[in-house]
Coordinates of C-alpha atoms and ligand atoms in Angstrom, one line a residue:
M1 CA 156.6 62.2 66.5
G2 CA 152.9 61.2 66.3
F3 CA 150.9 60.8 63.1
K4 CA 149.2 64.2 63.5
D5 CA 152.5 66.1 63.8
K6 CA 154.0 64.2 60.8
L7 CA 150.9 65.0 58.8
K8 CA 151.1 68.7 59.9
E9 CA 154.7 68.9 58.7
Q10 CA 153.8 67.5 55.3
L11 CA 150.9 69.9 54.9
K12 CA 152.6 73.1 56.4
G13 CA 152.0 76.0 54.0
K14 CA 149.2 74.1 52.1
L15 CA 146.6 74.2 54.9
S16 CA 145.8 77.1 57.2
S17 CA 146.9 76.8 60.9
E18 CA 143.2 76.2 61.8
E19 CA 142.9 73.4 59.3
L20 CA 146.2 71.9 60.5
S21 CA 144.9 71.8 64.0
L22 CA 141.8 69.8 62.8
L23 CA 143.9 67.0 61.3
P24 CA 143.2 63.5 62.8
R25 CA 145.4 62.0 65.5
G26 CA 145.1 58.4 64.2
F27 CA 143.8 56.2 61.4
Q28 CA 143.0 52.5 60.7
T29 CA 145.2 50.4 58.5
L30 CA 143.8 47.4 56.7
G31 CA 146.3 45.7 54.4
K32 CA 147.7 48.4 52.2
I33 CA 144.8 50.8 52.8
I34 CA 144.5 53.6 55.3
I35 CA 141.1 54.7 56.5
L36 CA 140.8 58.2 57.9
K37 CA 138.0 60.0 59.8
L38 CA 138.2 63.7 59.0
N39 CA 136.6 66.7 60.5
P40 CA 133.9 67.9 58.0
R41 CA 135.6 71.3 58.0
L42 CA 138.5 69.6 56.1
K43 CA 136.2 68.5 53.3
E44 CA 137.8 70.8 50.7
R45 CA 141.3 69.6 51.7
E46 CA 140.8 65.8 51.5
K47 CA 142.8 65.2 48.3
E48 CA 145.8 67.1 49.8
I49 CA 145.6 65.2 53.0
G50 CA 145.3 61.8 51.1
S51 CA 148.4 62.6 49.1
A52 CA 150.3 63.6 52.2
C53 CA 149.4 60.3 53.8
L54 CA 150.7 58.4 50.8
K55 CA 154.0 60.2 51.0
L56 CA 154.3 59.5 54.7
F57 CA 153.7 55.8 54.3
P58 CA 155.3 54.5 51.1
S59 CA 153.9 50.9 51.5
I60 CA 150.3 52.2 51.6
K61 CA 148.5 52.1 48.2
S62 CA 145.2 53.8 48.9
I63 CA 143.5 56.3 51.2
F64 CA 139.8 56.1 52.0
I65 CA 137.6 58.3 54.2
N66 CA 135.1 56.9 56.7
R67 CA 132.1 59.3 56.7
G68 CA 129.6 57.2 58.6
K69 CA 128.8 54.6 61.2
I70 CA 128.2 50.8 61.0
V71 CA 124.5 50.4 60.4
G72 CA 121.7 47.9 59.9
T73 CA 121.2 44.2 60.3
F74 CA 124.2 43.4 58.2
R75 CA 126.4 45.9 60.2
E76 CA 127.6 47.6 57.1
P77 CA 129.7 50.7 56.8
E78 CA 127.4 53.6 55.9
K79 CA 129.9 55.6 53.7
I80 CA 133.5 54.8 53.1
E81 CA 134.9 56.8 50.1
W82 CA 138.2 56.7 48.2
I83 CA 140.2 59.9 48.1
A84 CA 143.8 59.1 47.0
G85 CA 146.1 56.4 45.5
E86 CA 144.6 53.3 43.9
N87 CA 140.8 53.1 43.9
T88 CA 140.6 49.5 44.9
P89 CA 138.5 48.8 48.0
I90 CA 139.2 45.1 48.1
V91 CA 141.8 44.5 50.8
R92 CA 143.9 41.5 52.1
H93 CA 144.4 42.2 55.7
K94 CA 146.6 40.0 57.9
E95 CA 146.0 39.8 61.6
H96 CA 147.1 37.2 64.1
D97 CA 148.3 34.9 61.2
V98 CA 144.9 35.0 59.5
I99 CA 144.2 36.6 56.2
Y100 CA 140.9 38.5 55.9
Q101 CA 140.0 39.5 52.3
F102 CA 137.0 41.8 51.9
D103 CA 135.6 45.0 50.4
I104 CA 136.2 47.8 52.9
T105 CA 133.3 49.9 51.5
K106 CA 130.8 47.0 52.1
I107 CA 132.1 45.1 55.1
M108 CA 133.0 46.3 58.6
F109 CA 136.3 45.4 60.3
S110 CA 136.5 47.0 63.7
K111 CA 139.8 48.0 65.1
G112 CA 138.3 47.9 68.6
N113 CA 137.4 44.2 68.3
L114 CA 141.0 43.1 67.7
N115 CA 141.6 41.7 71.2
E116 CA 138.4 39.7 71.2
R117 CA 139.2 38.2 67.8
K118 CA 142.5 37.0 69.2
F119 CA 141.2 36.1 72.7
L120 CA 138.3 33.7 71.8
A121 CA 140.7 31.3 70.0
T122 CA 142.7 30.9 73.3
L123 CA 139.6 29.6 75.1
V124 CA 138.9 26.7 72.7
M125 CA 139.8 23.2 73.8
N126 CA 140.8 20.2 71.6
G127 CA 137.9 18.6 69.7
E128 CA 135.3 21.3 70.3
V129 CA 132.2 21.8 68.1
I130 CA 131.4 25.5 67.7
V131 CA 128.5 27.4 66.2
D132 CA 129.3 30.9 65.1
M133 CA 125.8 32.4 64.7
F134 CA 126.7 35.8 63.2
A135 CA 129.9 34.8 61.4
G136 CA 130.4 37.8 59.0
I137 CA 133.6 37.2 57.0
G138 CA 135.0 34.9 59.6
Y139 CA 136.1 37.4 62.3
F140 CA 136.0 34.7 65.0
S141 CA 135.8 31.5 63.0
L142 CA 139.0 32.0 61.1
P143 CA 141.4 32.7 64.1
I144 CA 139.8 29.9 66.1
A145 CA 140.2 27.4 63.3
K146 CA 143.7 28.6 62.7
H147 CA 145.0 28.5 66.3
S148 CA 143.1 25.7 68.0
N149 CA 142.3 22.0 67.5
V150 CA 138.6 22.6 67.0
E151 CA 136.7 19.7 65.5
R152 CA 134.2 21.7 63.5
I153 CA 132.9 25.3 63.3
Y154 CA 129.5 25.9 61.7
S155 CA 129.7 29.5 60.6
I156 CA 126.3 31.1 59.8
E157 CA 126.1 34.4 57.8
L158 CA 123.0 36.0 56.4
N159 CA 124.5 38.8 54.2
P160 CA 125.4 37.3 50.8
V161 CA 128.3 39.7 50.3
S162 CA 129.9 38.8 53.7
Y163 CA 129.1 35.1 53.0
K164 CA 131.1 35.3 49.7
Y165 CA 134.1 36.6 51.6
L166 CA 133.6 34.1 54.4
E167 CA 133.9 31.2 51.8
E168 CA 136.9 32.9 50.1
N169 CA 138.7 33.4 53.4
I170 CA 138.2 29.8 54.5
K171 CA 139.9 28.8 51.3
L172 CA 142.6 31.5 51.5
N173 CA 143.6 30.2 55.0
H174 CA 143.2 26.5 54.1
L175 CA 140.6 25.9 56.8
E176 CA 138.1 23.9 54.7
K177 CA 138.4 20.9 57.0
K178 CA 137.5 22.8 60.1
I179 CA 134.9 25.4 59.0
L180 CA 131.6 24.7 57.4
P181 CA 130.1 28.0 56.1
I182 CA 126.3 28.3 55.9
N183 CA 124.5 31.1 54.1
G184 CA 121.2 32.0 55.8
D185 CA 119.4 33.4 58.8
C186 CA 120.7 31.7 62.0
K187 CA 117.1 31.5 63.2
V188 CA 116.4 29.0 60.4
E189 CA 119.9 27.5 60.2
V190 CA 120.4 26.8 63.9
A191 CA 117.0 24.9 63.9
K192 CA 118.3 22.8 61.0
L193 CA 121.6 22.0 62.7
S194 CA 119.8 21.2 66.0
K195 CA 117.4 18.9 64.1
S196 CA 120.2 17.1 62.4
G197 CA 121.7 16.3 65.9
V198 CA 124.4 19.0 66.1
R199 CA 125.2 20.1 69.7
A200 CA 127.9 22.7 70.4
D201 CA 130.5 23.1 73.1
R202 CA 130.6 26.8 72.3
I203 CA 128.3 29.2 70.7
I204 CA 129.3 32.7 69.5
M205 CA 126.6 35.3 69.4
G206 CA 128.7 38.2 68.1
V207 CA 126.4 40.9 67.0
F208 CA 124.6 43.8 68.6
P209 CA 122.3 45.2 69.7
A210 CA 122.4 42.1 71.9
P211 CA 120.8 39.2 69.9
K212 CA 118.1 38.6 72.5
E213 CA 115.6 37.1 69.9
Y214 CA 118.1 34.4 69.1
I215 CA 118.7 33.1 72.6
K216 CA 116.0 30.4 72.4
D217 CA 117.6 29.2 69.1
A218 CA 121.0 29.0 70.7
L219 CA 119.6 26.9 73.6
S220 CA 118.5 24.2 71.1
L221 CA 122.3 23.4 70.6
V222 CA 123.2 23.0 74.2
K223 CA 125.1 19.8 75.1
D224 CA 124.2 17.5 78.0
K225 CA 127.4 18.5 79.7
G226 CA 126.8 22.2 79.1
T227 CA 127.7 24.8 76.5
M228 CA 129.6 28.1 76.7
V229 CA 128.0 31.1 75.0
H230 CA 129.8 34.3 74.1
Y231 CA 127.0 36.9 74.1
E232 CA 127.7 40.4 72.9
G233 CA 125.8 43.6 73.8
V234 CA 126.1 47.3 74.3
I235 CA 125.6 48.5 77.9
E236 CA 125.5 51.8 79.8
K237 CA 128.3 52.4 82.3
D238 CA 129.1 49.0 83.9
N239 CA 125.6 47.6 83.8
F240 CA 126.5 44.1 82.5
I241 CA 124.4 42.4 85.1
S242 CA 121.1 43.5 83.5
L243 CA 122.3 42.1 80.1
F244 CA 123.0 38.8 81.9
E245 CA 119.7 38.8 83.8
E246 CA 117.8 39.2 80.5
F247 CA 119.6 36.2 79.1
K248 CA 119.1 34.2 82.2
E249 CA 115.4 34.8 82.4
I250 CA 114.8 33.6 78.8
A251 CA 117.0 30.5 79.4
L252 CA 115.2 29.7 82.7
N253 CA 111.8 29.9 81.0
E254 CA 113.1 27.3 78.5
G255 CA 114.4 25.0 81.3
Y256 CA 118.1 26.0 81.3
K257 CA 120.3 27.4 84.1
C258 CA 123.0 29.9 83.4
E259 CA 126.2 30.9 85.1
L260 CA 128.1 34.1 84.3
N261 CA 131.7 33.0 84.0
S262 CA 133.2 36.3 83.0
H263 CA 132.7 39.5 81.1
R264 CA 135.0 41.6 78.9
F265 CA 135.0 45.1 77.8
V266 CA 135.5 45.2 73.9
K267 CA 135.4 48.8 73.0
S268 CA 133.8 52.1 73.8
Y269 CA 130.7 52.7 71.8
G270 CA 129.7 56.2 72.6
P271 CA 129.3 58.5 75.6
N272 CA 128.8 56.1 78.5
L273 CA 128.2 53.2 76.2
Y274 CA 130.3 50.1 76.1
H275 CA 130.5 47.0 73.8
I276 CA 131.0 44.0 76.0
V277 CA 131.0 40.2 75.9
L278 CA 129.5 37.9 78.5
D279 CA 130.8 34.3 78.8
I280 CA 127.7 32.4 79.9
F281 CA 127.8 28.7 80.8
I282 CA 124.4 27.0 80.1
L283 CA 123.2 23.7 81.4
K284 CA 119.8 21.9 81.0
I285 CA 117.9 21.7 84.3
Ligands
SAM1 C1 129.8 41.9 61.5 S1 129.3 41.0 62.7 C2 129.4 42.0 64.1 C3 130.7 42.2 64.6 C4 130.9 42.9 65.9 N1 130.2 42.2 66.9 C5 130.7 44.4 65.9 O1 129.7 44.9 65.3 O2 131.5 45.1 66.5 C6 127.6 40.6 62.6 C7 127.2 39.7 61.3 O3 126.0 39.1 61.6 C8 125.3 39.0 60.4 N2 123.9 38.7 60.7 C9 123.0 39.6 61.2 N3 121.8 39.0 61.4 C10 122.0 37.7 61.1 C11 121.1 36.6 61.1 N4 119.9 36.6 61.5 N5 121.7 35.4 60.8 C12 123.0 35.2 60.4 N6 123.8 36.3 60.3 C13 123.3 37.5 60.7 C14 125.6 40.3 59.7 O4 125.3 40.3 58.3 C15 127.0 40.6 60.1 O5 127.9 40.1 59.1

């Protein structure tokens, strides 16, 4: 029996048949927290729905409702509110042998990015130097450091709240020897790294809209033998080539050639919109 049917059974007699039909089919679990997206017509019924979820899942401690999107430069959740159980938004979520601790009302953690969080670590070769330009709480840096023999990851994050959790998560996962967190704008911080002689085997540009204005900065870290860049973006239909062409043109103007090694679908982002990643190999001409 699916989640919706189980929830319906719990709420039979308490909600009208129309309300029962509007119950959600799924949810997101982060640690011992469940996050639901509810039809606005169930607004008056939230408490009952929250209590029913707690009964259905005895190991879950809290239920929150997601009422918004992920917005702004910091990619923050617009509105996530507590409805039942313990009102503690700080979660410890374990995924792929990595612990992520963060405040679910202030920090995004996308279910749809799960495969990419796992996959990037499998590409990393022994001894690589990596720059994670939009590191957040360590979405990519932590699993890479945990599951590969990376030499060093420079993880740059602008938002002080995310940065605090990035630092904490590095400690929680005992990855201090591999990850160097940096609090700042990657425009400034990448220039500093480049000036100090850092060159990267791999650069992660994991933010969108596609971080076009940061391509030139990333180029300053390219190694003589070349560098792999993971460049995220949102495209319409399957139009990933135009995203690549945009990158290629900027790189070419700066004296670098690019090869598109592969591309991956990450998640659906709206009607006809897709979050994708391009793996671009860059070499100085
Ligand atoms: C959360 S991740 C995006 C994850 C994922 N790509 C998604 O949205 O599905 C992006 C991170 O980049 C950070 N960020 C945005 N602009 C930045 C900048 N100029 N320098 C460093 N970090 C930045 C944000 O604060 C955020 O934590």
